[in-house]
Coordinates of C-alpha atoms in Angstrom, one line a residue:
X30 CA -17.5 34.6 -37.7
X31 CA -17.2 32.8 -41.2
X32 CA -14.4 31.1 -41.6
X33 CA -13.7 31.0 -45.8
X34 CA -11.0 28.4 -46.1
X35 CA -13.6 26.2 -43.5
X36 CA -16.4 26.8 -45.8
X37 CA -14.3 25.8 -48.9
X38 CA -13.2 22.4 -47.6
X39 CA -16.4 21.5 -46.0
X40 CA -17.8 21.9 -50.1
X41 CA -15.0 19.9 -51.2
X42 CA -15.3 17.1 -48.5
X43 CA -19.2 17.2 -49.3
X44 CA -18.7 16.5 -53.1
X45 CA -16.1 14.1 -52.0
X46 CA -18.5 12.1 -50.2
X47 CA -21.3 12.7 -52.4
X48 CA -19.1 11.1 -55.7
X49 CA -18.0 8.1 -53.3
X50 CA -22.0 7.7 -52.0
X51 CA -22.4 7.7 -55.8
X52 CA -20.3 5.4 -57.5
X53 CA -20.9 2.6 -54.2
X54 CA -24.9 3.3 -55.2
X55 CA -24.1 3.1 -59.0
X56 CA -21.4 2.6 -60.3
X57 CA -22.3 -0.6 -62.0
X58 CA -25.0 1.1 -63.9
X59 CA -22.7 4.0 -65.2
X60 CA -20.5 1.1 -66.6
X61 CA -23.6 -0.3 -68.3
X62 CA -24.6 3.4 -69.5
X63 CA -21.3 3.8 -71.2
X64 CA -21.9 0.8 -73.2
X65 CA -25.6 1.9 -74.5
X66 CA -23.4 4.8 -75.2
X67 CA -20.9 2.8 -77.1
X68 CA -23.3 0.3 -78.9
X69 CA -25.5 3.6 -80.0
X70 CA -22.5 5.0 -81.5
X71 CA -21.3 1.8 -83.1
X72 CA -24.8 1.3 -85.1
X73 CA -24.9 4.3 -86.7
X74 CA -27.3 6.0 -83.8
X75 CA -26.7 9.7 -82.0
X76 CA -27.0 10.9 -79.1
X77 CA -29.5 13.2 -78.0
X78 CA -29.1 15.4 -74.9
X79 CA -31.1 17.5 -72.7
X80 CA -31.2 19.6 -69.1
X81 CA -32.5 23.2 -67.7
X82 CA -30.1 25.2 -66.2
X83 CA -27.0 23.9 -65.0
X84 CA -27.8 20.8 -66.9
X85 CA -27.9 22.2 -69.7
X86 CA -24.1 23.0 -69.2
X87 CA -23.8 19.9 -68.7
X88 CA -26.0 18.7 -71.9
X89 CA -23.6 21.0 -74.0
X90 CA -20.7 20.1 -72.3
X91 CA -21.4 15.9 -72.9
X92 CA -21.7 16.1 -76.5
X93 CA -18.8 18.6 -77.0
X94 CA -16.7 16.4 -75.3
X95 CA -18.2 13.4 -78.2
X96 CA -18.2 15.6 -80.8
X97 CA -14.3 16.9 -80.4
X98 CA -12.6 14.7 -77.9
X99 CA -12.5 13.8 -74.0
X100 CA -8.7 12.6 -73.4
X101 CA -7.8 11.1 -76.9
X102 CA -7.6 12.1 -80.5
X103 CA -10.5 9.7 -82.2
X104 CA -12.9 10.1 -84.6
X105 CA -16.0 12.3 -84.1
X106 CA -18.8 11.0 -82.0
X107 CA -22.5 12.1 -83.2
X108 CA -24.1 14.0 -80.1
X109 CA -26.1 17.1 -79.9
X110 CA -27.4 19.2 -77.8
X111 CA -31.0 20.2 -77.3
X112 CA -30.3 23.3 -75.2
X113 CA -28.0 25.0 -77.3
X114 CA -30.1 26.4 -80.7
X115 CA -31.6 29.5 -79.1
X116 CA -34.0 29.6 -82.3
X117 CA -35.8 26.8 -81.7
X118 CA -35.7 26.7 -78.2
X119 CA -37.9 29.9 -78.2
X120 CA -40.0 29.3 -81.4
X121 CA -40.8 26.2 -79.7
X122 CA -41.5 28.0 -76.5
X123 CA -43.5 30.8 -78.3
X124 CA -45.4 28.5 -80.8
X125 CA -46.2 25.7 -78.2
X126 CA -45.1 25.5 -74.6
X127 CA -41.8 25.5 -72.7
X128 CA -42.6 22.0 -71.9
X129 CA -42.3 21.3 -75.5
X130 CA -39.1 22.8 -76.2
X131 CA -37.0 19.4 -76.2
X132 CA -39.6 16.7 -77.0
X133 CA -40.2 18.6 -81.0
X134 CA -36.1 18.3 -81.3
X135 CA -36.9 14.5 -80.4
X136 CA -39.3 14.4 -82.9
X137 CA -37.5 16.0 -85.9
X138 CA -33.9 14.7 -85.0
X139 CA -34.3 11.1 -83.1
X140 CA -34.6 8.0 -84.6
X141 CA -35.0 4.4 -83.7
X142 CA -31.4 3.3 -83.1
X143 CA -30.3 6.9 -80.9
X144 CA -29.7 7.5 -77.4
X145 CA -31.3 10.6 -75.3
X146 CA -29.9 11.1 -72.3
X147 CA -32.0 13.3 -70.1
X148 CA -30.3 15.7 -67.3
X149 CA -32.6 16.4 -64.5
X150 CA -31.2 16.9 -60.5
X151 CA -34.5 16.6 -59.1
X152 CA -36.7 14.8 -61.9
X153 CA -39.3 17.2 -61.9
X154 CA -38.4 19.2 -65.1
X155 CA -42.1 18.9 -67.6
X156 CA -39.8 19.3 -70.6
X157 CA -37.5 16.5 -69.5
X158 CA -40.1 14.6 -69.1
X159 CA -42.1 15.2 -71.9
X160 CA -38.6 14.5 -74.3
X161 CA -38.5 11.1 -72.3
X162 CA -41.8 10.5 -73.5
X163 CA -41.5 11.4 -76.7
X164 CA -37.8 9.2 -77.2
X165 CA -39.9 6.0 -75.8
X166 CA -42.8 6.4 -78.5
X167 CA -40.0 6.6 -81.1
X168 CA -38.3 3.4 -80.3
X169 CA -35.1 5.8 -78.7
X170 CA -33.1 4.4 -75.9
X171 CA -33.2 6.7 -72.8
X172 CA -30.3 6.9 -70.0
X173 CA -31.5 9.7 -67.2
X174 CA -29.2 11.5 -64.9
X175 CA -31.2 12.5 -61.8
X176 CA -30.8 12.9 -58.2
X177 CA -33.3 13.7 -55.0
X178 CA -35.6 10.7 -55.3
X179 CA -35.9 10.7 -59.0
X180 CA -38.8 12.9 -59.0
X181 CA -42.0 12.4 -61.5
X182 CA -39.3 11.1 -64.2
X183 CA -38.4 8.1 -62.2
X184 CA -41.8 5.9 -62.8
X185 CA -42.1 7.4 -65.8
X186 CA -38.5 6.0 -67.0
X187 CA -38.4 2.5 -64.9
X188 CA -38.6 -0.7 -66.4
X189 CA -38.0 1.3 -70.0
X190 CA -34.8 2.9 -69.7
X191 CA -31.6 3.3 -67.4
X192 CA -31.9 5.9 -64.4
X193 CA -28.4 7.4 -62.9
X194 CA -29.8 8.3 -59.9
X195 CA -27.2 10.3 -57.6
X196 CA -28.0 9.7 -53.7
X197 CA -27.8 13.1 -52.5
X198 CA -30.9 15.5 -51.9
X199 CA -28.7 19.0 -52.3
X200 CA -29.1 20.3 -55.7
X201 CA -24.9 20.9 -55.8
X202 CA -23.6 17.9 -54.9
X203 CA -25.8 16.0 -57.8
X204 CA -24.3 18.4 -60.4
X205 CA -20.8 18.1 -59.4
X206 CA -21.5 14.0 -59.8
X207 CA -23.2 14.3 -62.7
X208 CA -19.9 15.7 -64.3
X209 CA -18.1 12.5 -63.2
X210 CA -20.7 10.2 -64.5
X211 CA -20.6 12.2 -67.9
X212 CA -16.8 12.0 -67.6
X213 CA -16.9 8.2 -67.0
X214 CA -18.8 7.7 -69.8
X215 CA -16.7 9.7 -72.5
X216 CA -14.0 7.7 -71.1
X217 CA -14.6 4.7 -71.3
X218 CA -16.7 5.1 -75.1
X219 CA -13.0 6.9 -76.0
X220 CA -11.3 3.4 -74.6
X221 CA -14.2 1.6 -76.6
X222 CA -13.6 3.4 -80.2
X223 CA -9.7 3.3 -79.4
X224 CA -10.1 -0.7 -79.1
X225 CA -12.2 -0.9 -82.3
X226 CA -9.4 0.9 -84.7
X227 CA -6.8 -1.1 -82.8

């Protein structure tokens, strides 16, 4: 018989381990992603954010937390999300393809100078990939948030951008750590633009 308070701490010490397997595996590079992050901001650039699904929660979720504010009152941070405008999500998908649904926002809204951060668990997502694509042609920086083993997006993104790569193969635990790398980086940009008015 199922035992429910069993099941529920088994999913927390999973996602325990997962976030310690990640930050051992990366946690060096999430510091360095934080300071594209920062140095974006601090010319002038946006950032640009995209996922399916759950990650696109967590695409809306990153730049409301820019935009408003993670811990600390501090000026607005230019983000925006590519999942949220239903209009152009399905013109784009009616006109073109659904693989083409991010990379035109890339196109109209990125410049030379922005960020796109791409939200993938398994780095398999055509419209991820093809807004990677699309960012790298336009001289935009590109930080990727993926788990498994990086999937299609990994070569496509090596040597050319910074992947976040979560060690875990279950499609859970790599959200629940991409929530804490999206919280490290608000973080420690907030502690960045608090510095700079100091």
């Amino acid at each position: 018989m199922m035992d429910p308070e069993r099941l529920v701490r088994d999913h927390f010490s999973a996602s325990t381990q997962a976030a310690t397997a990640t930050v051992e595996a990366i946690g060096d590079r999430i510091a360095h992603a934080a300071t594209l992050a920062a140095q974006t901001l601090d010319n002038g650039g946006k950032i640009l954010i995209c996922g399916n699904g759950g990650s696109a929660s967590d695409a809306q979720h990153f730049a409301a937390e820019l935009v408003c504010r993670y811990e600390r009152d501090r000026k607005a941070l230019g983000a925006i999300a590519l999942t949220a405008d239903t209009a152009v999500l399905t013109a784009a998908g009616n006109d073109y393809d659904f693989s083409k649904i991010f990379s035109r926002q890339v196109q109209a809204l990125g410049r030379s100078g922005d960020l796109l951060v791409a939200i993938t668990t398994s780095g398999q997502s055509d419209n991820v990939s093809l807004a990677v694509e699309t960012a790298l042609e336009l001289g935009i920086q590109v930080i990727a948030l993926t788990g498994k083993d990086g999937g299609k997006l990994a070569p496509l993104i090596a040597n050319k951008g910074l992947e976040l790569r979560v060690p875990s193969a279950v499609t859970a635990r790599i959200q629940e750590a991409h929530a804490i790398i999206i919280h490290c980086i608000c973080d420690l940009v907030e502690l960045h633009t608090a510095r700079k008015l100091m």
